[in-house]
Amino acid sequence: MINIAICDDEKICIDTLLNDITEIYGDTTRFHFRSFNSGEDIISNFTRGQFDIIFMDIEMAEMDGLKTAEYIRSLDRNVILAFLTNYEKFVYSGYEVNAFRYILKDQPRPIYIKQIKDTINEYNRKLKYITIYSNDVLQKLMIDDIYYIEVYSREIIIHLADKCHRTTGKLKDYEDTFKGMYFAKPDRSHLVNAANIDFVEKDRLLLKNGEHLYISRRHYKDIVEAFIEYTKSRCI
């Protein structure tokens, strides 16, 4: 069950989005919807982990969508936020709340439908995980939490934001597993998750946890392409 909140101060917009999701997916028994008519309304009823996806209008009276999202993000860093707006000027607002999409209400319908589907597909993508044996214990690691994988002296080291797990295997096996998921090699010994890259320079990349890795000349193009493709997937 995917828990979806829709926050908009115009009921017709809430009803339209509900109808659009129903039209896209047909059977909506996999979804649970809850609607809110203001930023204050959703905040007063919000708890961490309550929703998987929130579609939120940016332009609302009193407490707008950006301020509402800041509060929600302070409590829940995992919920997927998608902003709805009538104006292109708002499309690049709110990166500080890590919004997944900015959806223009009045745009060609094929693009609008694709953005709705992309937002819901992001939930499915974030569910993906791998299992590894580390210290004789079978562990589940969410792929989004992986920053990079390193091969060192016949050992695989999987680095998360603030810790790492050691296991056995081949780096090539992880390349195959993560194919099409925005992973790329900066050199022959590392495999990086582009979702956790902050920026790329000529000969190194900086990760969101402050670590940096050097990029070989041979692998620079692969890193840049993965970073651009991931960024495009978040903004289009």
PDB file of C-alpha atoms in Angstrom:
ATOM      1  CA  MET A   1       0.000   0.000   0.000  1.00  0.00           C
ATOM      2  CA  ILE A   2       1.350   3.414  -1.026  1.00  0.00           C
ATOM      3  CA  ASN A   3       0.177   6.212   1.262  1.00  0.00           C
ATOM      4  CA  ILE A   4      -0.331   9.427  -0.705  1.00  0.00           C
ATOM      5  CA  ALA A   5      -1.243  12.867   0.645  1.00  0.00           C
ATOM      6  CA  ILE A   6      -2.581  15.639  -1.579  1.00  0.00           C
ATOM      7  CA  CYS A   7      -2.414  19.157  -0.170  1.00  0.00           C
ATOM      8  CA  ASP A   8      -4.126  21.933  -2.138  1.00  0.00           C
ATOM      9  CA  ASP A   9      -6.425  24.771  -1.131  1.00  0.00           C
ATOM     10  CA  GLU A  10      -8.584  24.191  -4.217  1.00  0.00           C
ATOM     11  CA  LYS A  11     -10.786  21.106  -3.968  1.00  0.00           C
ATOM     12  CA  ILE A  12     -11.106  20.879  -7.742  1.00  0.00           C
ATOM     13  CA  CYS A  13      -7.322  20.412  -7.992  1.00  0.00           C
ATOM     14  CA  ILE A  14      -7.400  17.617  -5.418  1.00  0.00           C
ATOM     15  CA  ASP A  15     -10.237  15.880  -7.265  1.00  0.00           C
ATOM     16  CA  THR A  16      -8.445  16.313 -10.609  1.00  0.00           C
ATOM     17  CA  LEU A  17      -5.253  14.693  -9.342  1.00  0.00           C
ATOM     18  CA  LEU A  18      -7.198  11.806  -7.785  1.00  0.00           C
ATOM     19  CA  ASN A  19      -8.998  11.247 -11.086  1.00  0.00           C
ATOM     20  CA  ASP A  20      -5.730  11.427 -13.029  1.00  0.00           C
ATOM     21  CA  ILE A  21      -4.046   8.797 -10.841  1.00  0.00           C
ATOM     22  CA  THR A  22      -7.130   6.594 -11.203  1.00  0.00           C
ATOM     23  CA  GLU A  23      -7.000   7.033 -14.981  1.00  0.00           C
ATOM     24  CA  ILE A  24      -3.288   6.160 -15.107  1.00  0.00           C
ATOM     25  CA  TYR A  25      -3.396   3.066 -12.912  1.00  0.00           C
ATOM     26  CA  GLY A  26      -6.997   1.891 -13.224  1.00  0.00           C
ATOM     27  CA  ASP A  27      -7.088  -0.180 -10.047  1.00  0.00           C
ATOM     28  CA  THR A  28      -6.182   2.153  -7.174  1.00  0.00           C
ATOM     29  CA  THR A  29      -6.502  -0.419  -4.385  1.00  0.00           C
ATOM     30  CA  ARG A  30      -2.703  -0.251  -4.029  1.00  0.00           C
ATOM     31  CA  PHE A  31      -3.037   3.402  -2.950  1.00  0.00           C
ATOM     32  CA  HIS A  32      -4.395   5.041   0.168  1.00  0.00           C
ATOM     33  CA  PHE A  33      -5.222   8.723  -0.315  1.00  0.00           C
ATOM     34  CA  ARG A  34      -5.710  11.516   2.175  1.00  0.00           C
ATOM     35  CA  SER A  35      -6.385  15.128   1.224  1.00  0.00           C
ATOM     36  CA  PHE A  36      -5.627  18.396   3.024  1.00  0.00           C
ATOM     37  CA  ASN A  37      -6.839  21.893   2.147  1.00  0.00           C
ATOM     38  CA  SER A  38      -3.985  23.950   3.624  1.00  0.00           C
ATOM     39  CA  GLY A  39      -0.425  23.806   4.885  1.00  0.00           C
ATOM     40  CA  GLU A  40      -1.686  24.199   8.432  1.00  0.00           C
ATOM     41  CA  ASP A  41      -4.064  21.280   7.912  1.00  0.00           C
ATOM     42  CA  ILE A  42      -1.401  18.776   6.854  1.00  0.00           C
ATOM     43  CA  ILE A  43       1.114  19.962   9.472  1.00  0.00           C
ATOM     44  CA  SER A  44      -1.370  19.549  12.315  1.00  0.00           C
ATOM     45  CA  ASN A  45      -1.987  15.953  11.207  1.00  0.00           C
ATOM     46  CA  PHE A  46       1.530  14.975  10.126  1.00  0.00           C
ATOM     47  CA  THR A  47       3.744  12.349  11.735  1.00  0.00           C
ATOM     48  CA  ARG A  48       6.993  10.872  10.474  1.00  0.00           C
ATOM     49  CA  GLY A  49       6.533   7.890   8.171  1.00  0.00           C
ATOM     50  CA  GLN A  50       2.819   8.540   7.759  1.00  0.00           C
ATOM     51  CA  PHE A  51       3.015   9.196   4.017  1.00  0.00           C
ATOM     52  CA  ASP A  52       5.164   7.800   1.234  1.00  0.00           C
ATOM     53  CA  ILE A  53       4.370  10.585  -1.265  1.00  0.00           C
ATOM     54  CA  ILE A  54       3.032  14.114  -0.826  1.00  0.00           C
ATOM     55  CA  PHE A  55       1.692  16.120  -3.767  1.00  0.00           C
ATOM     56  CA  MET A  56       1.581  19.739  -2.610  1.00  0.00           C
ATOM     57  CA  ASP A  57       0.446  22.991  -4.169  1.00  0.00           C
ATOM     58  CA  ILE A  58       3.076  25.722  -3.835  1.00  0.00           C
ATOM     59  CA  GLU A  59       0.662  28.673  -3.848  1.00  0.00           C
ATOM     60  CA  MET A  60      -1.604  28.378  -0.824  1.00  0.00           C
ATOM     61  CA  ALA A  61      -2.992  31.088   1.421  1.00  0.00           C
ATOM     62  CA  GLU A  62      -1.170  31.880   4.676  1.00  0.00           C
ATOM     63  CA  MET A  63       1.297  28.957   4.849  1.00  0.00           C
ATOM     64  CA  ASP A  64       2.513  28.217   1.324  1.00  0.00           C
ATOM     65  CA  GLY A  65       3.790  24.890   0.035  1.00  0.00           C
ATOM     66  CA  LEU A  66       7.477  25.714   0.474  1.00  0.00           C
ATOM     67  CA  LYS A  67       7.132  26.641   4.149  1.00  0.00           C
ATOM     68  CA  THR A  68       4.945  23.601   4.718  1.00  0.00           C
ATOM     69  CA  ALA A  69       7.513  21.366   3.018  1.00  0.00           C
ATOM     70  CA  GLU A  70      10.324  22.781   5.177  1.00  0.00           C
ATOM     71  CA  TYR A  71       8.445  21.727   8.294  1.00  0.00           C
ATOM     72  CA  ILE A  72       7.631  18.280   6.887  1.00  0.00           C
ATOM     73  CA  ARG A  73      11.215  17.722   5.760  1.00  0.00           C
ATOM     74  CA  SER A  74      12.485  18.613   9.249  1.00  0.00           C
ATOM     75  CA  LEU A  75      10.518  15.627  10.554  1.00  0.00           C
ATOM     76  CA  ASP A  76      10.766  13.197   7.658  1.00  0.00           C
ATOM     77  CA  ARG A  77      13.682  13.142   5.212  1.00  0.00           C
ATOM     78  CA  ASN A  78      12.370  10.126   3.291  1.00  0.00           C
ATOM     79  CA  VAL A  79       8.893  11.166   2.193  1.00  0.00           C
ATOM     80  CA  ILE A  80       8.763  11.987  -1.536  1.00  0.00           C
ATOM     81  CA  LEU A  81       7.678  15.587  -2.151  1.00  0.00           C
ATOM     82  CA  ALA A  82       6.198  16.696  -5.467  1.00  0.00           C
ATOM     83  CA  PHE A  83       5.154  20.327  -5.881  1.00  0.00           C
ATOM     84  CA  LEU A  84       2.198  21.360  -8.024  1.00  0.00           C
ATOM     85  CA  THR A  85       2.180  24.861  -9.491  1.00  0.00           C
ATOM     86  CA  ASN A  86       0.531  26.975 -12.175  1.00  0.00           C
ATOM     87  CA  TYR A  87       3.624  29.078 -12.810  1.00  0.00           C
ATOM     88  CA  GLU A  88       7.009  28.171 -14.263  1.00  0.00           C
ATOM     89  CA  LYS A  89       8.742  30.705 -12.000  1.00  0.00           C
ATOM     90  CA  PHE A  90       8.295  28.312  -9.070  1.00  0.00           C
ATOM     91  CA  VAL A  91       9.830  25.302 -10.821  1.00  0.00           C
ATOM     92  CA  TYR A  92      13.334  25.935  -9.464  1.00  0.00           C
ATOM     93  CA  SER A  93      12.235  26.914  -5.965  1.00  0.00           C
ATOM     94  CA  GLY A  94      12.612  24.746  -2.918  1.00  0.00           C
ATOM     95  CA  TYR A  95      15.670  22.630  -3.638  1.00  0.00           C
ATOM     96  CA  GLU A  96      16.505  22.940   0.043  1.00  0.00           C
ATOM     97  CA  VAL A  97      13.581  20.631   0.836  1.00  0.00           C
ATOM     98  CA  ASN A  98      14.783  18.047  -1.704  1.00  0.00           C
ATOM     99  CA  ALA A  99      11.616  18.010  -3.782  1.00  0.00           C
ATOM    100  CA  PHE A 100      11.485  15.213  -6.333  1.00  0.00           C
ATOM    101  CA  ARG A 101       9.304  16.969  -8.917  1.00  0.00           C
ATOM    102  CA  TYR A 102       7.831  20.344  -9.821  1.00  0.00           C
ATOM    103  CA  ILE A 103       4.698  19.583 -11.788  1.00  0.00           C
ATOM    104  CA  LEU A 104       3.089  22.340 -13.831  1.00  0.00           C
ATOM    105  CA  LYS A 105      -0.678  21.938 -13.672  1.00  0.00           C
ATOM    106  CA  ASP A 106      -1.221  23.587 -17.049  1.00  0.00           C
ATOM    107  CA  GLN A 107       1.133  21.801 -19.444  1.00  0.00           C
ATOM    108  CA  PRO A 108       0.828  19.241 -22.261  1.00  0.00           C
ATOM    109  CA  ARG A 109      -0.993  16.267 -20.817  1.00  0.00           C
ATOM    110  CA  PRO A 110       1.553  13.596 -21.874  1.00  0.00           C
ATOM    111  CA  ILE A 111       4.271  15.443 -19.923  1.00  0.00           C
ATOM    112  CA  TYR A 112       1.972  15.951 -16.933  1.00  0.00           C
ATOM    113  CA  ILE A 113       1.026  12.253 -16.861  1.00  0.00           C
ATOM    114  CA  LYS A 114       4.683  11.216 -17.158  1.00  0.00           C
ATOM    115  CA  GLN A 115       5.603  13.378 -14.171  1.00  0.00           C
ATOM    116  CA  ILE A 116       2.840  11.848 -12.052  1.00  0.00           C
ATOM    117  CA  LYS A 117       4.031   8.358 -13.014  1.00  0.00           C
ATOM    118  CA  ASP A 118       7.684   9.261 -12.392  1.00  0.00           C
ATOM    119  CA  THR A 119       6.812  10.453  -8.888  1.00  0.00           C
ATOM    120  CA  ILE A 120       5.032   7.230  -7.997  1.00  0.00           C
ATOM    121  CA  ASN A 121       7.766   5.154  -9.658  1.00  0.00           C
ATOM    122  CA  GLU A 122      10.309   6.925  -7.441  1.00  0.00           C
ATOM    123  CA  TYR A 123       8.621   5.291  -4.451  1.00  0.00           C
ATOM    124  CA  ASN A 124       9.091   1.883  -6.072  1.00  0.00           C
ATOM    125  CA  ARG A 125      12.736   2.694  -6.848  1.00  0.00           C
ATOM    126  CA  LYS A 126      13.464   3.706  -3.260  1.00  0.00           C
ATOM    127  CA  LEU A 127      12.174   0.346  -2.031  1.00  0.00           C
ATOM    128  CA  LYS A 128      14.987  -1.557  -3.729  1.00  0.00           C
ATOM    129  CA  TYR A 129      17.670  -3.142  -1.590  1.00  0.00           C
ATOM    130  CA  ILE A 130      20.456  -5.697  -1.643  1.00  0.00           C
ATOM    131  CA  THR A 131      21.324  -8.368   0.890  1.00  0.00           C
ATOM    132  CA  ILE A 132      24.895  -9.084   1.954  1.00  0.00           C
ATOM    133  CA  TYR A 133      26.735 -11.225   4.465  1.00  0.00           C
ATOM    134  CA  SER A 134      28.809  -9.030   6.753  1.00  0.00           C
ATOM    135  CA  ASN A 135      30.439 -10.400   9.914  1.00  0.00           C
ATOM    136  CA  ASP A 136      28.519 -13.657   9.384  1.00  0.00           C
ATOM    137  CA  VAL A 137      25.203 -11.800   9.521  1.00  0.00           C
ATOM    138  CA  LEU A 138      22.772 -11.468   6.604  1.00  0.00           C
ATOM    139  CA  GLN A 139      21.946  -7.777   6.266  1.00  0.00           C
ATOM    140  CA  LYS A 140      19.615  -5.739   4.071  1.00  0.00           C
ATOM    141  CA  LEU A 141      20.954  -2.472   2.641  1.00  0.00           C
ATOM    142  CA  MET A 142      18.738   0.050   0.874  1.00  0.00           C
ATOM    143  CA  ILE A 143      20.328   0.981  -2.446  1.00  0.00           C
ATOM    144  CA  ASP A 144      19.596   4.681  -1.895  1.00  0.00           C
ATOM    145  CA  ASP A 145      21.713   4.534   1.285  1.00  0.00           C
ATOM    146  CA  ILE A 146      24.802   3.283  -0.560  1.00  0.00           C
ATOM    147  CA  TYR A 147      27.337   6.026  -1.306  1.00  0.00           C
ATOM    148  CA  TYR A 148      29.985   3.924  -2.993  1.00  0.00           C
ATOM    149  CA  ILE A 149      31.424   0.435  -3.166  1.00  0.00           C
ATOM    150  CA  GLU A 150      35.136  -0.228  -2.983  1.00  0.00           C
ATOM    151  CA  VAL A 151      37.171  -3.309  -3.736  1.00  0.00           C
ATOM    152  CA  TYR A 152      40.259  -3.592  -1.544  1.00  0.00           C
ATOM    153  CA  SER A 153      42.541  -6.593  -1.165  1.00  0.00           C
ATOM    154  CA  ARG A 154      39.915  -9.106  -2.346  1.00  0.00           C
ATOM    155  CA  GLU A 155      37.310  -7.574  -0.068  1.00  0.00           C
ATOM    156  CA  ILE A 156      34.213  -5.541  -0.951  1.00  0.00           C
ATOM    157  CA  ILE A 157      33.578  -2.506   1.253  1.00  0.00           C
ATOM    158  CA  ILE A 158      30.135  -0.914   0.957  1.00  0.00           C
ATOM    159  CA  HIS A 159      30.188   2.677   2.197  1.00  0.00           C
ATOM    160  CA  LEU A 160      27.072   4.346   3.580  1.00  0.00           C
ATOM    161  CA  ALA A 161      26.858   7.942   4.819  1.00  0.00           C
ATOM    162  CA  ASP A 162      28.552   7.290   8.164  1.00  0.00           C
ATOM    163  CA  LYS A 163      29.552   3.625   8.249  1.00  0.00           C
ATOM    164  CA  CYS A 164      30.604   0.753   6.021  1.00  0.00           C
ATOM    165  CA  HIS A 165      29.998  -2.973   5.629  1.00  0.00           C
ATOM    166  CA  ARG A 166      32.607  -5.509   4.566  1.00  0.00           C
ATOM    167  CA  THR A 167      31.744  -8.547   2.518  1.00  0.00           C
ATOM    168  CA  THR A 168      33.114 -10.743  -0.266  1.00  0.00           C
ATOM    169  CA  GLY A 169      32.454 -10.665  -3.983  1.00  0.00           C
ATOM    170  CA  LYS A 170      33.471  -8.924  -7.184  1.00  0.00           C
ATOM    171  CA  LEU A 171      32.932  -5.295  -8.115  1.00  0.00           C
ATOM    172  CA  LYS A 172      31.694  -6.442 -11.532  1.00  0.00           C
ATOM    173  CA  ASP A 173      28.795  -8.257  -9.861  1.00  0.00           C
ATOM    174  CA  TYR A 174      27.651  -4.982  -8.280  1.00  0.00           C
ATOM    175  CA  GLU A 175      28.034  -3.177 -11.601  1.00  0.00           C
ATOM    176  CA  ASP A 176      25.646  -5.693 -13.136  1.00  0.00           C
ATOM    177  CA  THR A 177      23.208  -5.477 -10.217  1.00  0.00           C
ATOM    178  CA  PHE A 178      23.026  -1.679 -10.374  1.00  0.00           C
ATOM    179  CA  LYS A 179      22.871  -1.361 -14.143  1.00  0.00           C
ATOM    180  CA  GLY A 180      20.448   1.414 -15.095  1.00  0.00           C
ATOM    181  CA  MET A 181      20.365   2.766 -11.532  1.00  0.00           C
ATOM    182  CA  TYR A 182      22.806   5.714 -11.868  1.00  0.00           C
ATOM    183  CA  PHE A 183      25.915   3.951 -10.583  1.00  0.00           C
ATOM    184  CA  ALA A 184      29.277   4.569 -12.278  1.00  0.00           C
ATOM    185  CA  LYS A 185      32.980   3.910 -11.704  1.00  0.00           C
ATOM    186  CA  PRO A 186      35.331   6.857 -11.050  1.00  0.00           C
ATOM    187  CA  ASP A 187      38.236   4.418 -11.316  1.00  0.00           C
ATOM    188  CA  ARG A 188      38.706   0.666 -11.510  1.00  0.00           C
ATOM    189  CA  SER A 189      38.372   0.125  -7.740  1.00  0.00           C
ATOM    190  CA  HIS A 190      35.214   2.094  -6.896  1.00  0.00           C
ATOM    191  CA  LEU A 191      31.553   2.170  -7.902  1.00  0.00           C
ATOM    192  CA  VAL A 192      29.641   5.331  -6.947  1.00  0.00           C
ATOM    193  CA  ASN A 193      25.935   6.005  -6.502  1.00  0.00           C
ATOM    194  CA  ALA A 194      25.263   9.220  -8.459  1.00  0.00           C
ATOM    195  CA  ALA A 195      22.250   9.874  -6.222  1.00  0.00           C
ATOM    196  CA  ASN A 196      24.702  10.716  -3.441  1.00  0.00           C
ATOM    197  CA  ILE A 197      27.117  12.877  -5.439  1.00  0.00           C
ATOM    198  CA  ASP A 198      27.065  16.553  -4.474  1.00  0.00           C
ATOM    199  CA  PHE A 199      29.164  17.832  -7.376  1.00  0.00           C
ATOM    200  CA  VAL A 200      31.776  16.720  -9.906  1.00  0.00           C
ATOM    201  CA  GLU A 201      35.064  18.482 -10.620  1.00  0.00           C
ATOM    202  CA  LYS A 202      37.689  17.783 -13.260  1.00  0.00           C
ATOM    203  CA  ASP A 203      39.525  15.103 -11.313  1.00  0.00           C
ATOM    204  CA  ARG A 204      37.367  14.354  -8.285  1.00  0.00           C
ATOM    205  CA  LEU A 205      33.798  14.150  -7.015  1.00  0.00           C
ATOM    206  CA  LEU A 206      32.359  15.260  -3.690  1.00  0.00           C
ATOM    207  CA  LEU A 207      29.775  13.106  -1.952  1.00  0.00           C
ATOM    208  CA  LYS A 208      26.911  14.408   0.172  1.00  0.00           C
ATOM    209  CA  ASN A 209      28.611  13.219   3.362  1.00  0.00           C
ATOM    210  CA  GLY A 210      31.711  15.322   2.638  1.00  0.00           C
ATOM    211  CA  GLU A 211      33.917  12.519   1.321  1.00  0.00           C
ATOM    212  CA  HIS A 212      35.616  12.914  -2.022  1.00  0.00           C
ATOM    213  CA  LEU A 213      36.885  10.382  -4.536  1.00  0.00           C
ATOM    214  CA  TYR A 214      39.326  10.922  -7.359  1.00  0.00           C
ATOM    215  CA  ILE A 215      38.217  10.355 -10.943  1.00  0.00           C
ATOM    216  CA  SER A 216      40.542   8.845 -13.502  1.00  0.00           C
ATOM    217  CA  ARG A 217      40.643  10.418 -16.948  1.00  0.00           C
ATOM    218  CA  ARG A 218      39.337   7.196 -18.452  1.00  0.00           C
ATOM    219  CA  HIS A 219      36.224   7.154 -16.232  1.00  0.00           C
ATOM    220  CA  TYR A 220      35.409  10.871 -16.127  1.00  0.00           C
ATOM    221  CA  LYS A 221      32.806  10.668 -18.905  1.00  0.00           C
ATOM    222  CA  ASP A 222      30.971   7.790 -17.189  1.00  0.00           C
ATOM    223  CA  ILE A 223      30.729   9.705 -13.910  1.00  0.00           C
ATOM    224  CA  VAL A 224      29.497  12.895 -15.567  1.00  0.00           C
ATOM    225  CA  GLU A 225      26.887  11.018 -17.601  1.00  0.00           C
ATOM    226  CA  ALA A 226      25.553   9.166 -14.541  1.00  0.00           C
ATOM    227  CA  PHE A 227      25.409  12.400 -12.529  1.00  0.00           C
ATOM    228  CA  ILE A 228      23.611  14.282 -15.314  1.00  0.00           C
ATOM    229  CA  GLU A 229      21.139  11.464 -15.951  1.00  0.00           C
ATOM    230  CA  TYR A 230      20.298  11.213 -12.265  1.00  0.00           C
ATOM    231  CA  THR A 231      19.868  14.992 -12.004  1.00  0.00           C
ATOM    232  CA  LYS A 232      17.625  15.031 -15.082  1.00  0.00           C
ATOM    233  CA  SER A 233      15.508  12.236 -13.616  1.00  0.00           C
ATOM    234  CA  ARG A 234      14.836  14.451 -10.605  1.00  0.00           C
ATOM    235  CA  CYS A 235      14.018  17.666 -12.435  1.00  0.00           C
ATOM    236  CA  ILE A 236      12.234  16.897 -15.680  1.00  0.00           C
TER     237      ILE A 236
END
